[in-house]
mmCIF file of C-alpha atoms in Angstrom:
data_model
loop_
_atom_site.group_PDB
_atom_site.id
_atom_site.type_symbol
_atom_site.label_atom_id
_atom_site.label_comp_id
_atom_site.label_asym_id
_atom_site.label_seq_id
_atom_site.Cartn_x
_atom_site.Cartn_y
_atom_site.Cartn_z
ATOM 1 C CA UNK A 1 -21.354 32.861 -21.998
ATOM 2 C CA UNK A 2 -18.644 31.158 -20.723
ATOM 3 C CA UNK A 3 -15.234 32.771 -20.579
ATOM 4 C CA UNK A 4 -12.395 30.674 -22.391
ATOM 5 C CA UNK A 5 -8.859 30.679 -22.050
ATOM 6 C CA UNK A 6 -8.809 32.377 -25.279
ATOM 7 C CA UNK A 7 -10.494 35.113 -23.102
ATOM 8 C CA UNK A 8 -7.911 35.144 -20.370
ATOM 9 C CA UNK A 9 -5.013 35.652 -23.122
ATOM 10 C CA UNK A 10 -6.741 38.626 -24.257
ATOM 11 C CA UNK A 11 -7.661 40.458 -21.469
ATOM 12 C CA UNK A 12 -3.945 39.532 -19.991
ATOM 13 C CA UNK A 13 -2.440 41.220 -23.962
ATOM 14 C CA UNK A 14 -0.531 37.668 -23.842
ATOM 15 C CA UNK A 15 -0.553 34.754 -26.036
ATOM 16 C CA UNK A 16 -3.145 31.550 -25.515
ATOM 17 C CA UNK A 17 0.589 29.177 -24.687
ATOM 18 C CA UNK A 18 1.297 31.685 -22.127
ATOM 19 C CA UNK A 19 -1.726 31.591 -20.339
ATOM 20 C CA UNK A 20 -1.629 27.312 -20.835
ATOM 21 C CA UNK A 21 1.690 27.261 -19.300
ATOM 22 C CA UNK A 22 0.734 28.590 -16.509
ATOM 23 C CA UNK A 23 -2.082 26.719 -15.537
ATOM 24 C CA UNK A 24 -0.445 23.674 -16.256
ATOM 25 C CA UNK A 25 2.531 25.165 -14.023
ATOM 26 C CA UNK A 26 4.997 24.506 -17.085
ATOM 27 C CA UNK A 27 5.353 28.358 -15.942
ATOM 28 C CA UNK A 28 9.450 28.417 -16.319
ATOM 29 C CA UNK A 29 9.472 30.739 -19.560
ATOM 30 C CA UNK A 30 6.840 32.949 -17.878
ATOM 31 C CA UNK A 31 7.330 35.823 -15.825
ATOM 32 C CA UNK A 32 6.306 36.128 -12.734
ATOM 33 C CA UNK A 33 4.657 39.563 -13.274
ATOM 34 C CA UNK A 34 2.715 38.098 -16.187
ATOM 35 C CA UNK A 35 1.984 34.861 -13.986
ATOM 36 C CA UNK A 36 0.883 36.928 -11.696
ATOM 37 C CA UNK A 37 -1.487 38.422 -13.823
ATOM 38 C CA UNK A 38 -2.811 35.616 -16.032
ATOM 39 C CA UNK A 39 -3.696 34.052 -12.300
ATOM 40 C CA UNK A 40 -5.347 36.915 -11.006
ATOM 41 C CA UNK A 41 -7.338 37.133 -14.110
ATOM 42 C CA UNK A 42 -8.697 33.169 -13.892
ATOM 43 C CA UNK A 43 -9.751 33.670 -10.609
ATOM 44 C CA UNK A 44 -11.729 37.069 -11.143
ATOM 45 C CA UNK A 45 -13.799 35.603 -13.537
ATOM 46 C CA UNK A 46 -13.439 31.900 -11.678
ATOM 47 C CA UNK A 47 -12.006 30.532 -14.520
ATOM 48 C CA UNK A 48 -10.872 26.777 -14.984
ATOM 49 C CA UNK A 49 -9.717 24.512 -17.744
ATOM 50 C CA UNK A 50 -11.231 22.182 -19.328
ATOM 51 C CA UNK A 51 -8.968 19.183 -18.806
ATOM 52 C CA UNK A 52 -12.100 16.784 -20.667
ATOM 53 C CA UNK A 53 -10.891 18.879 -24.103
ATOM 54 C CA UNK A 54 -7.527 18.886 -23.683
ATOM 55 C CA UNK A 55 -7.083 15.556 -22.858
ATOM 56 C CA UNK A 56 -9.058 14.682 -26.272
ATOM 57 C CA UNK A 57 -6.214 16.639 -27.531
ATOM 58 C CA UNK A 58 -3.347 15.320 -26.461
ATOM 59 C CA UNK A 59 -5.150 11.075 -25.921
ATOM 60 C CA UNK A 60 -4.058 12.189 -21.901
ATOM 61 C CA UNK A 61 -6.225 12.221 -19.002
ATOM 62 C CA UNK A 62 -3.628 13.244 -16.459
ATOM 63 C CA UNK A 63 -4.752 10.643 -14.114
ATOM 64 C CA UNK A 64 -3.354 7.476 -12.953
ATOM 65 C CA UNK A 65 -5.506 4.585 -11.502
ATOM 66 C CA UNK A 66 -5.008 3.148 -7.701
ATOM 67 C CA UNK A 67 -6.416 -0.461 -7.182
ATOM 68 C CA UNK A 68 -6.779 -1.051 -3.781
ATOM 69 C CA UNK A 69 -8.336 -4.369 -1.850
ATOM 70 C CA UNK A 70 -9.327 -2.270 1.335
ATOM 71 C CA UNK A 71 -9.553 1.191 1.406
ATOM 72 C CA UNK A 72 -10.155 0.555 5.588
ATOM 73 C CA UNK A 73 -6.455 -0.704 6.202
ATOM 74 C CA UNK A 74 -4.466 2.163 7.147
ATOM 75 C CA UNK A 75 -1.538 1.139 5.460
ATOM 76 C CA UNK A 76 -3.208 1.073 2.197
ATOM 77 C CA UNK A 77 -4.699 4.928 3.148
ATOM 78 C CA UNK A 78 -0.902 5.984 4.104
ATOM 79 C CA UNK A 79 0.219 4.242 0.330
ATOM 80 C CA UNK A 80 -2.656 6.253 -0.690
ATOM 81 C CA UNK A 81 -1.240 9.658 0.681
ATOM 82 C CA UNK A 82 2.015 9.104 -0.158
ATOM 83 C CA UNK A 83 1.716 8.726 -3.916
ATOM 84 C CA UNK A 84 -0.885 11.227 -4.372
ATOM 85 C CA UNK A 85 1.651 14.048 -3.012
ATOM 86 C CA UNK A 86 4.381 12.780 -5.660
ATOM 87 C CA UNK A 87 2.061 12.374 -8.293
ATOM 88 C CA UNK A 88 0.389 16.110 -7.920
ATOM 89 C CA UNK A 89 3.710 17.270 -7.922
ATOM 90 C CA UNK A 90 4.058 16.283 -11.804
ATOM 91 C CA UNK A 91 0.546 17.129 -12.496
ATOM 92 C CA UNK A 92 -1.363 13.776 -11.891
ATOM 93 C CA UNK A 93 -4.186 13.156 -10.000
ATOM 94 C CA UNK A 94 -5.501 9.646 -8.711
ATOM 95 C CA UNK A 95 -8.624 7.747 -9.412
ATOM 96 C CA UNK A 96 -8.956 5.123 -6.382
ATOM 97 C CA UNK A 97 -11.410 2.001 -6.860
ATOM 98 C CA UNK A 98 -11.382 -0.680 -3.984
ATOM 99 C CA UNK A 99 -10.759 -4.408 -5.860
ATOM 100 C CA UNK A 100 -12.188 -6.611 -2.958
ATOM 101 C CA UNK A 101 -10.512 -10.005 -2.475
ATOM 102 C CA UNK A 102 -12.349 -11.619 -4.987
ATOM 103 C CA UNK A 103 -10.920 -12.109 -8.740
ATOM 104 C CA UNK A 104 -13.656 -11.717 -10.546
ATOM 105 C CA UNK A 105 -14.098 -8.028 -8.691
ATOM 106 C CA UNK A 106 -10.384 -7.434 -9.256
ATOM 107 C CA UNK A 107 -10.310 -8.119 -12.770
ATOM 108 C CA UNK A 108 -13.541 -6.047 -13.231
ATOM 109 C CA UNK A 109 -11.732 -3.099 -11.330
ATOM 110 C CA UNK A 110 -9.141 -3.077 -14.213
ATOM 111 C CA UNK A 111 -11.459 -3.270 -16.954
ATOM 112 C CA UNK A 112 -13.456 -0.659 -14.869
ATOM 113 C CA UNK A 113 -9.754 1.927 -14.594
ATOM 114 C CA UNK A 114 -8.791 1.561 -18.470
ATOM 115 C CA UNK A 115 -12.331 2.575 -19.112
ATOM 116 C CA UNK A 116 -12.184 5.844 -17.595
ATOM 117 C CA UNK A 117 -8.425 6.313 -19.924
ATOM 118 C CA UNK A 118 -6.222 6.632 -17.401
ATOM 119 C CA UNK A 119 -2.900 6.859 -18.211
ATOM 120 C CA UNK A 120 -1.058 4.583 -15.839
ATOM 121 C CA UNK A 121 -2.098 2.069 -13.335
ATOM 122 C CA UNK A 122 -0.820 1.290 -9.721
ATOM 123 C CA UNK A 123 -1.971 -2.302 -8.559
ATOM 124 C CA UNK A 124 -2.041 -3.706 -5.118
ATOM 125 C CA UNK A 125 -3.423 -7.379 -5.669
ATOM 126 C CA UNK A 126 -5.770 -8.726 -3.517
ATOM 127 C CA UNK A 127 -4.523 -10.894 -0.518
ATOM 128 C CA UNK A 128 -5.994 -14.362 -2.216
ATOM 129 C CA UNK A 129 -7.170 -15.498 -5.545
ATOM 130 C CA UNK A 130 -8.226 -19.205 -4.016
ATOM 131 C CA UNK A 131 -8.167 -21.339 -6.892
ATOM 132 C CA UNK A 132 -7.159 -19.104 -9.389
ATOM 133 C CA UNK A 133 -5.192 -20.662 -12.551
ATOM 134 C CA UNK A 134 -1.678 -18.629 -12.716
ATOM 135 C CA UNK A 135 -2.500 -18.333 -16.335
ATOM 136 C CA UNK A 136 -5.956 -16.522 -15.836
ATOM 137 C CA UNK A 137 -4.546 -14.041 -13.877
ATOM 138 C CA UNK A 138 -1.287 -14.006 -16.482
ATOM 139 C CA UNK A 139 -3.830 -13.440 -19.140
ATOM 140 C CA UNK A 140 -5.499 -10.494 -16.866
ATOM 141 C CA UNK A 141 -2.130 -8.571 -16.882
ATOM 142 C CA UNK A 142 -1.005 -9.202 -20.496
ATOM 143 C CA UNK A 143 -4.273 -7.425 -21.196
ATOM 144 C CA UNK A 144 -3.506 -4.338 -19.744
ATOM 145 C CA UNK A 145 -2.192 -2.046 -22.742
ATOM 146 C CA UNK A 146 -1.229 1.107 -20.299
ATOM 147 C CA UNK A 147 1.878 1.234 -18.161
ATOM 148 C CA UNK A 148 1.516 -0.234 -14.637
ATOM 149 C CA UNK A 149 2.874 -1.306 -11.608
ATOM 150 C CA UNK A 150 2.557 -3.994 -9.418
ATOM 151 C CA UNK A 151 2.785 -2.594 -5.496
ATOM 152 C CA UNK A 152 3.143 -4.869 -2.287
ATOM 153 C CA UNK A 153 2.756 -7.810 -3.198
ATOM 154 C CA UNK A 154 4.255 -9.849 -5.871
ATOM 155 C CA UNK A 155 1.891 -12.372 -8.318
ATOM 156 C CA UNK A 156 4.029 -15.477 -9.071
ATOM 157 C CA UNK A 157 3.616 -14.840 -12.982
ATOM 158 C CA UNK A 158 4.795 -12.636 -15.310
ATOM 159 C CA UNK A 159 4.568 -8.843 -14.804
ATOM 160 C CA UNK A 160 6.178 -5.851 -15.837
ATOM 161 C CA UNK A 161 6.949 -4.036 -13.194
ATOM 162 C CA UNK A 162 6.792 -4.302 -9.668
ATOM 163 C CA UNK A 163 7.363 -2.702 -6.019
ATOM 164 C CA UNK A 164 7.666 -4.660 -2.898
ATOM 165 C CA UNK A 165 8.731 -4.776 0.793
ATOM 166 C CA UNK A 166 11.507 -7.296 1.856
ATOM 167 C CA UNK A 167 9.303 -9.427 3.512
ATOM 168 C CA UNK A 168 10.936 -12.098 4.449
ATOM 169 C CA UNK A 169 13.256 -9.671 6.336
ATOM 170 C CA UNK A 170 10.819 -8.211 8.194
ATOM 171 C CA UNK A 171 9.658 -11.452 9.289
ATOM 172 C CA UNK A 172 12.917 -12.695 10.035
ATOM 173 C CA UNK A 173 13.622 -9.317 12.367
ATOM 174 C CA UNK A 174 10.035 -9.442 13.923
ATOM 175 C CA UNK A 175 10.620 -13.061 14.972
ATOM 176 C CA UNK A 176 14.486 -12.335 16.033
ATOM 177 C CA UNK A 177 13.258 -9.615 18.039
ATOM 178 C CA UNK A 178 10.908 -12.353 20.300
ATOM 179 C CA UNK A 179 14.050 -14.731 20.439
ATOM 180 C CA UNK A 180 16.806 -11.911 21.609
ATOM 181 C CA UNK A 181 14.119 -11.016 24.351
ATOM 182 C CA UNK A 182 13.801 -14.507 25.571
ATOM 183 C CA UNK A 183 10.641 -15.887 24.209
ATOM 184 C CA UNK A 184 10.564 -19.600 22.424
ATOM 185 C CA UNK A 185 7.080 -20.752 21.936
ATOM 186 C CA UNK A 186 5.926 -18.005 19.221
ATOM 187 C CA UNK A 187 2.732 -18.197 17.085
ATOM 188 C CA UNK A 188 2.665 -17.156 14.342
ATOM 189 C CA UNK A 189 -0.467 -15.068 13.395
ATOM 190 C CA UNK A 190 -0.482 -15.211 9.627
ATOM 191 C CA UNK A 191 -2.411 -13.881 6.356
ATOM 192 C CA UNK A 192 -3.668 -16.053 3.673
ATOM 193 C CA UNK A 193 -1.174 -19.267 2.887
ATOM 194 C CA UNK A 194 -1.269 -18.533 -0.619
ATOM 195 C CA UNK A 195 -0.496 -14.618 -0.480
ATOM 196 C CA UNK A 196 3.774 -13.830 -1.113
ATOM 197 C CA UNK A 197 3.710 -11.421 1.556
ATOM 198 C CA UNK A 198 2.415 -14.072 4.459
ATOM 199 C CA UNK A 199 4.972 -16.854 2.626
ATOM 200 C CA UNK A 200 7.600 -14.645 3.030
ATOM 201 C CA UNK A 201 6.479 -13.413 6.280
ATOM 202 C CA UNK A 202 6.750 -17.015 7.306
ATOM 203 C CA UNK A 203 9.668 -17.877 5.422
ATOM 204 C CA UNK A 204 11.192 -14.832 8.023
ATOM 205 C CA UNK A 205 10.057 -16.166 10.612
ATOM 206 C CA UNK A 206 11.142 -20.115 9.491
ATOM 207 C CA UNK A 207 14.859 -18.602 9.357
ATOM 208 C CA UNK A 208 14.670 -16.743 12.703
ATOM 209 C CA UNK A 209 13.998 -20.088 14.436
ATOM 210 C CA UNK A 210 16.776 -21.520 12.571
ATOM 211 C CA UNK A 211 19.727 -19.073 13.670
ATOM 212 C CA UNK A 212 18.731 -19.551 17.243
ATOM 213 C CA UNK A 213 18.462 -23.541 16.891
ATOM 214 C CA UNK A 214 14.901 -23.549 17.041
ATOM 215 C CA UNK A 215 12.542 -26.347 14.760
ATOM 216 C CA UNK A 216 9.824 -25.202 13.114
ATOM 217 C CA UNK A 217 6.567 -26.229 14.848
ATOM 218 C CA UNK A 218 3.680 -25.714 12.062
ATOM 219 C CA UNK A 219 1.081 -26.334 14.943
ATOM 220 C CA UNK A 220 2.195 -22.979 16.334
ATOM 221 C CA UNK A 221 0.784 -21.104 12.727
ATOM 222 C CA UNK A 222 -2.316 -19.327 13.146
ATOM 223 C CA UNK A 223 -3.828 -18.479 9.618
ATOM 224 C CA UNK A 224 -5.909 -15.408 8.914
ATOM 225 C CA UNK A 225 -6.971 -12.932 6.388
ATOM 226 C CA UNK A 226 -5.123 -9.470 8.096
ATOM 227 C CA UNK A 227 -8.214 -7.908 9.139
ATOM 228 C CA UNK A 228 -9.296 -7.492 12.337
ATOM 229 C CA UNK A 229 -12.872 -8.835 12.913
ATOM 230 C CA UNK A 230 -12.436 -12.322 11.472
ATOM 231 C CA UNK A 231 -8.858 -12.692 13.659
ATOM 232 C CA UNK A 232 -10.918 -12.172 17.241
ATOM 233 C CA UNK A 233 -11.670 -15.402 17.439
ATOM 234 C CA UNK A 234 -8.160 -17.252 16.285
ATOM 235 C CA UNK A 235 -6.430 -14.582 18.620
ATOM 236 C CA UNK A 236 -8.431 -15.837 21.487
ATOM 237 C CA UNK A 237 -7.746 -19.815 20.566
ATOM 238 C CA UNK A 238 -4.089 -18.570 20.914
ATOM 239 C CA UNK A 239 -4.171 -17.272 24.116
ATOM 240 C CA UNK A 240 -6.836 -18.738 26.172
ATOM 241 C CA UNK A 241 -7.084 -22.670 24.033
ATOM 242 C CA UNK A 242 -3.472 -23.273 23.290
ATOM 243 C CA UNK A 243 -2.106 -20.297 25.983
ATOM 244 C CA UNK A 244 0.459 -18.747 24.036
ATOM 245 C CA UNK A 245 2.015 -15.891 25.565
ATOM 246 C CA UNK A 246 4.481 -14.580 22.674
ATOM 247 C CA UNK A 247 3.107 -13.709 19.115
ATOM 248 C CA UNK A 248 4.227 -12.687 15.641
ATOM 249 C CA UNK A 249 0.945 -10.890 14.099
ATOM 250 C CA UNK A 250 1.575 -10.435 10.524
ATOM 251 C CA UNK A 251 -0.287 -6.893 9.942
ATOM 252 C CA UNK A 252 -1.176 -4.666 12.370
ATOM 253 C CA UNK A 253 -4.870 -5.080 12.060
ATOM 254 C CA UNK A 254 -4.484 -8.658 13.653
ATOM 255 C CA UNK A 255 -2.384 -7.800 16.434
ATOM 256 C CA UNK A 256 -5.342 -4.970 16.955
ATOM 257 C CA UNK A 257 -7.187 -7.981 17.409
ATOM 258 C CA UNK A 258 -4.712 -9.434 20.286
ATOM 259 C CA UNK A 259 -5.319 -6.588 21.738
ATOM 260 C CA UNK A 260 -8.739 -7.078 22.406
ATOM 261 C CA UNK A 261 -8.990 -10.640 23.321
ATOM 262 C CA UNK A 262 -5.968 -9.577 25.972
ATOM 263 C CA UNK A 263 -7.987 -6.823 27.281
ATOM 264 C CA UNK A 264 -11.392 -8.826 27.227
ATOM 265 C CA UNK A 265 -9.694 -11.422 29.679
ATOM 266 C CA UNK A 266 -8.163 -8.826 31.905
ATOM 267 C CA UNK A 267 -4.465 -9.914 30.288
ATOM 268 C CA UNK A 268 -1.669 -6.601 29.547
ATOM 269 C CA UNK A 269 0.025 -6.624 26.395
ATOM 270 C CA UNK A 270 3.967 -6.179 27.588
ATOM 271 C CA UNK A 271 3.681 -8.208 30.424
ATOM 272 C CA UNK A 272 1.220 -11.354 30.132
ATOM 273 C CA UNK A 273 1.507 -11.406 26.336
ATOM 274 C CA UNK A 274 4.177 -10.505 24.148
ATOM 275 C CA UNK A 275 3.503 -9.176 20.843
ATOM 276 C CA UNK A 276 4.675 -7.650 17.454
ATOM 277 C CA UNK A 277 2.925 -5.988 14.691
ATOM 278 C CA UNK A 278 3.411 -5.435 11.616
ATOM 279 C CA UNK A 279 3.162 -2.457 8.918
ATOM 280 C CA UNK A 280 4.008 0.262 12.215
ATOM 281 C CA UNK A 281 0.375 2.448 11.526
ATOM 282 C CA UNK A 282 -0.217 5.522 13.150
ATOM 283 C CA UNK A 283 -2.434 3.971 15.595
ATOM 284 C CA UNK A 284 0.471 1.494 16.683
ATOM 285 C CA UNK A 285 1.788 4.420 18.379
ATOM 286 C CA UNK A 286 -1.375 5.925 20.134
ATOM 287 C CA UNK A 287 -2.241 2.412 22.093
ATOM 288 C CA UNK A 288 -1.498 1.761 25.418
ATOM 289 C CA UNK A 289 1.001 -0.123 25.780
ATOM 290 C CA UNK A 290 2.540 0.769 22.002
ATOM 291 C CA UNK A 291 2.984 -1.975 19.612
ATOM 292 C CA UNK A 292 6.171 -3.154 18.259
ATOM 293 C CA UNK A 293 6.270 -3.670 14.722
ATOM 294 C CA UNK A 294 7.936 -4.087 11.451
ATOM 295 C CA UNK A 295 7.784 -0.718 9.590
ATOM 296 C CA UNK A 296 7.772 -0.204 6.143
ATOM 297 C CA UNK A 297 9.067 2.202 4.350
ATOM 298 C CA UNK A 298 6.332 3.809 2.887
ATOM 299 C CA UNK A 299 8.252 7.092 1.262
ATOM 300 C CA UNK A 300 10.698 4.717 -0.502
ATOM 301 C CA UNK A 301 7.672 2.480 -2.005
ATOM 302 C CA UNK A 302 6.052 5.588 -3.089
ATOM 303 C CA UNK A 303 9.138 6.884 -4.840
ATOM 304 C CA UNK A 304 9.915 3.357 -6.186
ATOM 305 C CA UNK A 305 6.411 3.317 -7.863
ATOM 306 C CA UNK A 306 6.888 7.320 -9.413
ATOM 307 C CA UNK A 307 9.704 6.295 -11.025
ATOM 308 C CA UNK A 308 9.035 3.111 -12.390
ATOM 309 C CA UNK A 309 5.764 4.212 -14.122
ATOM 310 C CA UNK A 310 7.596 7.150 -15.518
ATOM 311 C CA UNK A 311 11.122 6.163 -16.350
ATOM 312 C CA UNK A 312 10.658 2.611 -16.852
ATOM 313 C CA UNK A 313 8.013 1.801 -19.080
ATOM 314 C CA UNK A 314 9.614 -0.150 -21.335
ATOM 315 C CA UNK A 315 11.869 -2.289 -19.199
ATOM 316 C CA UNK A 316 11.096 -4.755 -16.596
ATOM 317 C CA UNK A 317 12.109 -4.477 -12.669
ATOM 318 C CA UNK A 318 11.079 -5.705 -9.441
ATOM 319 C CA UNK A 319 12.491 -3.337 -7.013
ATOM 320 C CA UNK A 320 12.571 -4.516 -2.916
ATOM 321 C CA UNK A 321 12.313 -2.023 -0.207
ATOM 322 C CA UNK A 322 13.891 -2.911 3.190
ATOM 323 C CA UNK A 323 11.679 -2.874 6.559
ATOM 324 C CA UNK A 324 13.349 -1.666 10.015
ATOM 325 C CA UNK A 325 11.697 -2.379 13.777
ATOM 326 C CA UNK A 326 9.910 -0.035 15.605
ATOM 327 C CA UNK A 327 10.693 -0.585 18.640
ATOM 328 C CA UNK A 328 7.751 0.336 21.239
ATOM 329 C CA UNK A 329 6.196 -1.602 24.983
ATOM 330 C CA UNK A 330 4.552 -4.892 23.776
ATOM 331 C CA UNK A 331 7.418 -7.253 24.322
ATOM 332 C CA UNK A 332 8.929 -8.489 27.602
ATOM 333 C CA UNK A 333 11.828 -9.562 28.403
ATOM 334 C CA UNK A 334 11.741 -12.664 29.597
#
């Protein structure tokens, strides 16, 4: 028969609260001989709760939902990390589902995550809902009867809350970056038109070119989707088509792609071709020569997104988290 946590309190001589304290680590009034013990006692007989009943108990699941478009983008996997060590910390644990780019599969995802009664829901939106009436996707949000949070990117309609990077910074010090080194003629390898973080992106970039004099040439934008495979063949009309030596990548994925194309026609990154990323992954740093780009501040989005599902349920916020350069060997000075 299977031992309870009934069980546990008895063969600890300690109450059943005691024992639930602990393994919920609400442990403060608990001391930590009798911690010690009630621990000891779960694992000699491999005990572990049943979180199913007690969340029929107390209408909590103790898990919070994670809508992601592409669980293959590193940045999304670092987002990923970042809030699942703050939200273990409180005694949450994630459910991740990946929403696609299409809106029928993103609007299924949330059906899909209130099903399973989480209790809150994180929401990075995919990077284009094409045609897409503002009030469908309005309706889609209003819908959602749990507390969420809108991460990344922000949906020109009405949410509750939401966390985003300064975009329109970090394009602005991307693009300054190019100009202060020299370069003129930059293209601008973008994400989808209709996404906020590309406009902004652009917007950055728009006001760059501005401050140093510069008009806006809309021949010299490049648009993409921020992944890699489908930006091989743009990347390579920009360099060996329209031979552009200086480029503004808006993800890191797509300067990954640059890359490539460089190295396929025997070109160096740093010294033929001048480049910056951006979103600063891990791998950014590994490459030979290492890629410049805007870095976001994952930590601080993390935290921004703990607290506003927690403390700020009721209330409505849209809280912007600043980008800095990292500074690395693919831009020349000209």
């Amino acid at each position: 028969m299977a031992i309870t946590i009934k069980d546990i309190a008895k063969e600890c001589d300690v109450s059943i609260t005691a024992v639930s304290f602990v393994l919920n680590g609400k442990d403060d009034l608990v001391s930590e001989k009798t911690k010690e013990k009630i621990l000891n006692t779960c694992k000699k007989y491999n005990y572990k709760p049943n979180y199913l009943a007690s969340a029929l108990k107390s209408k909590t699941t103790n898990t919070i939902g994670v809508l992601i478009p592409d669980l293959e983008n590193g940045y999304y996997t670092r987002i990923l990390k970042g809030l699942d060590l703050l939200l273990k910390e409180k005694g949450y644990f994630l459910i991740i589902s990946e929403s696609g780019y299409d809106f029928n599969q993103f609007k299924d995802a949330i059906v899909d995550m209130i099903d399973k009664s989480i209790d809150y829901l994180v929401i990075v939106p995919p990077s284009k809902f094409g045609k897409i009436k503002k009030e469908t996707i309005a309706d889609v949000l209003k819908a959602i009867d749990i507390p969420y949070c809108i991460l990344d990117r922000q949906l020109d309609v009405e949410q509750k809350n939401a966390v985003i990077n300064n975009d329109i910074k970090g394009g602005y010090i991307a693009t300054k970056y190019l100009l202060d080194n020299g370069h003129r003629k930059i293209a601008c390898l973008t994400g989808p038109s209709d996404v906020s973080s590309s406009i902004d992106r652009l917007e950055g970039y728009k006001l760059a070119l501005k401050e140093y004099g510069i008009t806006f040439d809309d021949s010299l934008v490049f648009e993409s989707n921020y992944r890699f495979e489908e930006t091989l063949g743009i990347a390579e009309d920009i360099i060996i088509n329209k031979k552009i030596r200086s480029i503004f990548a808006f993800n890191d994925l797509m300067a990954y792609a640059v890359y490539k194309v460089a190295n396929k026609y025997k070109l160096n990154i740093g010294e033929d071709i001048s480049l910056v990323g951006y979103d600063d992954n891990k791998f950014s740093s590994l490459i030979a020569p290492g890629l410049t780009s805007v870095k976001q501040d994952i930590d601080k989005l993390c935290e921004e997104v703990v607290n506003s599902l927690f403390n700020n349920n009721e209330s409505t916020s849209v809280i912007m988290v600043e980008p800095t350069l990292s500074i690395k060997g693919s831009v020349k000075t000209c």
